Each structure stands twice: as structure tokens, then as C-alpha cells.
CSV table of C-alpha atoms in Angstrom, one decimal:
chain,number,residue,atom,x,y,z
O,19,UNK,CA,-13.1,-1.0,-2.1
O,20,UNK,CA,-10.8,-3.9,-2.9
O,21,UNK,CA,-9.8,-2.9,-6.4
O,22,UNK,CA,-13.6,-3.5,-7.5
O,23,UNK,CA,-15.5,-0.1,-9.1
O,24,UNK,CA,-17.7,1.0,-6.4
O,25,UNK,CA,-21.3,0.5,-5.9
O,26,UNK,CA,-21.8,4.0,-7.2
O,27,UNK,CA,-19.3,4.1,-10.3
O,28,UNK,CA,-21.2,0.4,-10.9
O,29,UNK,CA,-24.7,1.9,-11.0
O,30,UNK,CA,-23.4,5.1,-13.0
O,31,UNK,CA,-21.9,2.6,-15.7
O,32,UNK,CA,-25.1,0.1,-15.9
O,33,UNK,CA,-26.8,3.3,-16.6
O,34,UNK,CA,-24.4,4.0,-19.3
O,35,UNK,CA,-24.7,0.7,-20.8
O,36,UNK,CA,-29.0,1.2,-20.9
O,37,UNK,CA,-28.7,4.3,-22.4
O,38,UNK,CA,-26.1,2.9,-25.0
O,39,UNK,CA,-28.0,0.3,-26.3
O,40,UNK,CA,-30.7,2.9,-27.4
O,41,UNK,CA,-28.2,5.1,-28.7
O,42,UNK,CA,-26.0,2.1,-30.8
O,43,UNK,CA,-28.8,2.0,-33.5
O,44,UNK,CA,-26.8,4.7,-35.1
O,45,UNK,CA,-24.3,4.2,-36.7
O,46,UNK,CA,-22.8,7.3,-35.5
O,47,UNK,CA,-24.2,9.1,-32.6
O,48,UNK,CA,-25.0,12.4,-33.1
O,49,UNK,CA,-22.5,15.4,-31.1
O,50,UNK,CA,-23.7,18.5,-30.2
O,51,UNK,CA,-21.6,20.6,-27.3
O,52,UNK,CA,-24.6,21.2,-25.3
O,53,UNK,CA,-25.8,17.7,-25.4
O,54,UNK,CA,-29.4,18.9,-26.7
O,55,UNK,CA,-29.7,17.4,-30.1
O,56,UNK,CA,-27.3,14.3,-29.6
O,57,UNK,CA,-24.2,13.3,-27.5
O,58,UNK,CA,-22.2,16.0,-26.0
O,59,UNK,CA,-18.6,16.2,-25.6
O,60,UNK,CA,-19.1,15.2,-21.9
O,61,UNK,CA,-21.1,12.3,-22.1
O,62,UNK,CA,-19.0,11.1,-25.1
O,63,UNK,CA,-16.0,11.2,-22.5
O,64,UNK,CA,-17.7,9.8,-19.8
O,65,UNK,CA,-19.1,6.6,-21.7
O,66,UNK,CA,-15.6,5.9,-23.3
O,67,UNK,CA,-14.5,5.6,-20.0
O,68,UNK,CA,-17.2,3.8,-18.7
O,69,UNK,CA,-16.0,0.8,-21.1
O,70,UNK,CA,-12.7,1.3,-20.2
O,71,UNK,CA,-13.2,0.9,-16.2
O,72,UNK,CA,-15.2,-2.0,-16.7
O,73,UNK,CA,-12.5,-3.9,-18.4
O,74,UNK,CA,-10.5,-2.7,-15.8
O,75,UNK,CA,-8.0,-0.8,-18.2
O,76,UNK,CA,-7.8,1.9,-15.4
O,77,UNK,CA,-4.8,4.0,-18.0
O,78,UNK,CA,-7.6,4.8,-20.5
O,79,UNK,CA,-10.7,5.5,-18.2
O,80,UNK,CA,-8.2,7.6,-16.6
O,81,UNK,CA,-7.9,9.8,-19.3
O,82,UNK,CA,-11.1,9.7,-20.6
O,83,UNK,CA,-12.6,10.6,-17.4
O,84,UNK,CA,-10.3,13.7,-17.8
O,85,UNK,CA,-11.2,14.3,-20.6
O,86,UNK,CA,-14.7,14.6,-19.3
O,87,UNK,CA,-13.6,16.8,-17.0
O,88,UNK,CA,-11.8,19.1,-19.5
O,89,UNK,CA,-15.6,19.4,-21.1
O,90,UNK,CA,-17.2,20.1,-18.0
O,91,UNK,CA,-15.0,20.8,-15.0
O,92,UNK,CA,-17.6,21.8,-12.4
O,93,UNK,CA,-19.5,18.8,-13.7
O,94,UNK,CA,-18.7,16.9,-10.4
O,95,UNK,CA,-19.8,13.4,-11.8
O,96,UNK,CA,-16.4,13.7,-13.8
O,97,UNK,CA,-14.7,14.3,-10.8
O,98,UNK,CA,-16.5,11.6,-8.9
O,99,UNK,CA,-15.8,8.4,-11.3
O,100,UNK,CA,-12.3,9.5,-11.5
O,101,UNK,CA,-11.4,9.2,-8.0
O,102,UNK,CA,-13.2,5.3,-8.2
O,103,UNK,CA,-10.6,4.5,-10.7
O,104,UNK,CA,-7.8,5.9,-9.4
O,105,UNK,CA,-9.1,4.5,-6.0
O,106,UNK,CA,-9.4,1.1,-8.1
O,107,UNK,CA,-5.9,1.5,-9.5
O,108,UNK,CA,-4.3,1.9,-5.9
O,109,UNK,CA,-3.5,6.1,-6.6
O,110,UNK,CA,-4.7,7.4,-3.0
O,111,UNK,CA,-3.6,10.4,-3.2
O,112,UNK,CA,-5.1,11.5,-6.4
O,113,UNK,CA,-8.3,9.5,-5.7
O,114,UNK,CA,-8.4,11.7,-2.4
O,115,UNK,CA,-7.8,15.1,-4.6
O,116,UNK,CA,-10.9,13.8,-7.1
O,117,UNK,CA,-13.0,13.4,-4.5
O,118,UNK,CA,-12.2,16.7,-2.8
O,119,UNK,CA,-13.0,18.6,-6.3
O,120,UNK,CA,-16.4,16.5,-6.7
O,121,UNK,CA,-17.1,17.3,-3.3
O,122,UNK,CA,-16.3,20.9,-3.9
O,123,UNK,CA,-18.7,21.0,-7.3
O,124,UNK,CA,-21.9,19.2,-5.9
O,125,UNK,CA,-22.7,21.9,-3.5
O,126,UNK,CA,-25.8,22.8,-5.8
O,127,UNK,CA,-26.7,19.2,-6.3
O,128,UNK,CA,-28.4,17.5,-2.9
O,129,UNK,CA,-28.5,13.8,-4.7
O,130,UNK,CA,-24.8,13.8,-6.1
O,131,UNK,CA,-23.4,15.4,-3.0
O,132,UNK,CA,-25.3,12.8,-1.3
O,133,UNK,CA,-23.6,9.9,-3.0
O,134,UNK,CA,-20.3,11.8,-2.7
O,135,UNK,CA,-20.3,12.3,0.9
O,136,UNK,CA,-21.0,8.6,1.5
O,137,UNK,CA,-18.0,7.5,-1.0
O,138,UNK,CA,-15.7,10.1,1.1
O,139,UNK,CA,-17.0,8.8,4.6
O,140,UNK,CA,-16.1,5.2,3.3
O,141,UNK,CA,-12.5,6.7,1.8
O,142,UNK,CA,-11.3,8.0,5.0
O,143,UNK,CA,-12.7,4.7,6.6
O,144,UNK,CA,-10.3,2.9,4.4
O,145,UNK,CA,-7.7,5.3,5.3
O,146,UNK,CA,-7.6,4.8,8.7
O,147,UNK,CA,-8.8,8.0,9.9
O,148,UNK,CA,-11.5,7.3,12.5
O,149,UNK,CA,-11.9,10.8,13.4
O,150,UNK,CA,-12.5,12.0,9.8
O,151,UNK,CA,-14.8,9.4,8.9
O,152,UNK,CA,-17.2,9.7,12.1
O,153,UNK,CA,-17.7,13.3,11.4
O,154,UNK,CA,-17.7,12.2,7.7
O,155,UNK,CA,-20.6,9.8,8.2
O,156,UNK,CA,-22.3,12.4,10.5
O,157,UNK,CA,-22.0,15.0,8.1
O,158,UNK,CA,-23.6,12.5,5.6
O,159,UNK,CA,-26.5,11.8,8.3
O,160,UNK,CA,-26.8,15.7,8.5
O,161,UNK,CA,-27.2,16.2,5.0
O,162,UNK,CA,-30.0,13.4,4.2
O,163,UNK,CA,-31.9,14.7,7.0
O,164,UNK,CA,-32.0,18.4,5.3
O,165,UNK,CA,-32.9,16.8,1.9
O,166,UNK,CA,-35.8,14.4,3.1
O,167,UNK,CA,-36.5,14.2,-1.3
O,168,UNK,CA,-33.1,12.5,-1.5
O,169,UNK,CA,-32.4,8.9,-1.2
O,170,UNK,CA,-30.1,7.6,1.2
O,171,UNK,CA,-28.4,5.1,3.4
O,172,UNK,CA,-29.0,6.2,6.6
O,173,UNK,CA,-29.2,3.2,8.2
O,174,UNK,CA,-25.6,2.3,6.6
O,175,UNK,CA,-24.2,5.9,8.1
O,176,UNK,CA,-25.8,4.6,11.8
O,177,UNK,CA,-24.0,1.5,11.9
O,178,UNK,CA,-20.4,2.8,10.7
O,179,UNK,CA,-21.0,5.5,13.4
O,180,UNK,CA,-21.5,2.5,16.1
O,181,UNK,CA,-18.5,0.6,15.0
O,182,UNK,CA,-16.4,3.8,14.7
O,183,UNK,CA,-16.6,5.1,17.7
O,184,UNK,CA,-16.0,1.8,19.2
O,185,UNK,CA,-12.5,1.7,17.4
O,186,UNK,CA,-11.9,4.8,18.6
O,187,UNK,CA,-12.6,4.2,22.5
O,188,UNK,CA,-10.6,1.1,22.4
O,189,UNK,CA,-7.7,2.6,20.6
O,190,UNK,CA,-8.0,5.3,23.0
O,191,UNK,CA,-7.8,2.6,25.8
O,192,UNK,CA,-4.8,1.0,23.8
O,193,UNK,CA,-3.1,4.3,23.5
O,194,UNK,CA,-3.2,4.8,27.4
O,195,UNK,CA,-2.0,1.4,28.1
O,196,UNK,CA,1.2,1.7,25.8
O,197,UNK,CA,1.8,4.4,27.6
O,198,UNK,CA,2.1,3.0,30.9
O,199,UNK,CA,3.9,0.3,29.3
O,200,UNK,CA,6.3,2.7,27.8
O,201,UNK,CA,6.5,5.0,30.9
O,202,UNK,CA,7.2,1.0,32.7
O,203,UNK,CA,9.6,0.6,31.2
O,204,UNK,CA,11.3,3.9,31.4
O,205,UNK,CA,11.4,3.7,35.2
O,206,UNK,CA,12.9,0.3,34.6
O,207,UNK,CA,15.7,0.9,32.1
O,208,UNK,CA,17.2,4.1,34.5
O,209,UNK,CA,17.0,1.6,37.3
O,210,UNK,CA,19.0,-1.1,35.4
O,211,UNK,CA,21.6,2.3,34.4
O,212,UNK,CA,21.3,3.4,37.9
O,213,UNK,CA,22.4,0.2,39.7
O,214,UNK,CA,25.1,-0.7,36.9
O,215,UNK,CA,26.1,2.6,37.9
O,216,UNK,CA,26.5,1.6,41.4
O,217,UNK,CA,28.1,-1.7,40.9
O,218,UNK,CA,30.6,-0.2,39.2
O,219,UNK,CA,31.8,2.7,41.6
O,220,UNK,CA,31.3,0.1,45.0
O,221,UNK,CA,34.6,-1.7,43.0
């Protein structure tokens, strides 16, 4: 997640790269909206930016990934390698609304919600919010286990649940000794008011 393409927008553009090289023996490739005789609109999008996040000019696989998106907006694959290059190009908050519309448009796809729950479980892991990514990663866990036919990492979700919840007890346990620090030194700073206070009225 350290400005890379993720694992997923990686594999997603190898694949994109295969099926180019079959595809390049034209000169031009042939279009058709529905993508049944030749390219479609879509694909077109979603291979031009392909290129584009792979030389890391994240302005143009931007777009183009929107544009892809304009083609096929419940499409949640669109959706999906946008947020990576937004993610990549440091926008957080519109990574965070990408992800929420891919997450929103795989419902009636087990394998690409799969991959998309994992990505948000690891997003809110970056963001700091232990909370949302343990029930993120369990809601990950909960979903392989419904879709046995669906390839996971569910050995990956256990062990970010085990380090998780270990943040989360010892920030808990930090949280309760700042404040007895903080109540400390409360009880000490009124004292300090208390007996200038008294110094000063004993004169």
C-alpha cells in the first residue's frame, strides 16, 4: 500500500497485458458496445488505463478508469481499480468513495466481492481504524466461508484478526493509563492553585 498498485490491480493488469498481446495482431481491435464481436467500450477504458497505472501516470488511469466507469457503472471492477490508483496517488478520500461503490456493485458477484472486501479490510487497516477493519476482516472470513467455490485468503484474514485485536487491547490499556495520568495530574495542578492560594492570603 506504499504508493505501489496492489496485489489485486497488479494481477487485474498482468491479465490485461496477456490478453493484449493476442489482441495487438490487429492492427486495430475490433469495438462493439457489448464486447461480443471485439473490444467493448469498457474494456477499451479499462486497458488504457491499465498502461497508464503501470507507468505510474496516476492523472490518466484516473480518467480512463472513469471512463470505464461511465461505460459500465455497476461494473464494479471499474470502481475497484480506481480506488488503487487514487489509493496509489495519496487521494484517501476518493479511494474510500471508490471502494464503497465497488463494494456496493459486487453484491451479485461472490469472487469480486471477495477481492473487494479484502482490499477494504486492508484500507481501513491503513487508516487506523482498528474497529472497522476487525469486523472488516471478519466480514471477509464470513463471506469465504458462505462461498466455499471462491478463492480466498483466509489464513491472511486470521492473522490480521490476531494482531488487531491485540492493538486494540493495548490501546485500550494505553487509553486507561493516560487517563489516570491525566486525572494525576488534575488532582495535582488544583493542589499547586490551592496552596498558592493559601500562601497568599496567610500574608
Amino acid at each position: 500500500m506504499s504508493g505501489r498498485p496492489s496485489l489485486w490491480l497488479s494481477l487485474g493488469i498482468l491479465c490485461t497485458a496477456l490478453s493484449g498481446a493476442v489482441t495487438a495482431r490487429a492492427e486495430e481491435p475490433r469495438r462493439d458496445p457489448k464486447g461480443q464481436r471485439g473490444i467493448s467500450p469498457f474494456w477499451e477504458a479499462i486497458h488504457r488505463a491499465d498502461g497508464a497505472a503501470v507507468a505510474r501516470d496516476f492523472p490518466t488511469a484516473i480518467a480512463a478508469y472513469r471512463s470505464a466507469i461511465e461505460a459500465e457503472a455497476q461494473n464494479p471492477l471499474g470502481h475497484l481499480r480506481l480506488h488503487e490508483v487514487q489509493l496509489a496517488s495519496g487521494d484517501l478520500i476518493e479511494a474510500e468513495a471508490s471502494l464503497d461503490a465497488a463494494l456496493r456493485f459486487s453484491d451479485k458477484d461472490p469472487g469480486t466481492r471477495a477481492k473487494v472486501l479484502f482490499i477494504r479490510a486492508a484500507f481501513l487497516e491503513r487508516k487506523r481504524d482498528i474497529g472497522g477493519a476487525l469486523a472488516a476482516w471478519r466480514t471477509y472470513q464470513e463471506h469465504l466461508a458462505s462461498y466455499s467455490q471462491v478463492m480466498g485468503y483466509a489464513a491472511a484474514a486470521d492473522a490480521r484478526i490476531k494482531v488487531l485485536q491485540i492493538w486494540k487491547e493495548l490501546a485500550e490499556a494505553s487509553a486507561v493509563v493516560k487517563k489516570r495520568i491525566d486525572e494525576r495530574l488534575r488532582v495535582a495542578e488544583e493542589k499547586t492553585r490551592a496552596d498558592a492560594k493559601a500562601s497568599k492570603d496567610s500574608r
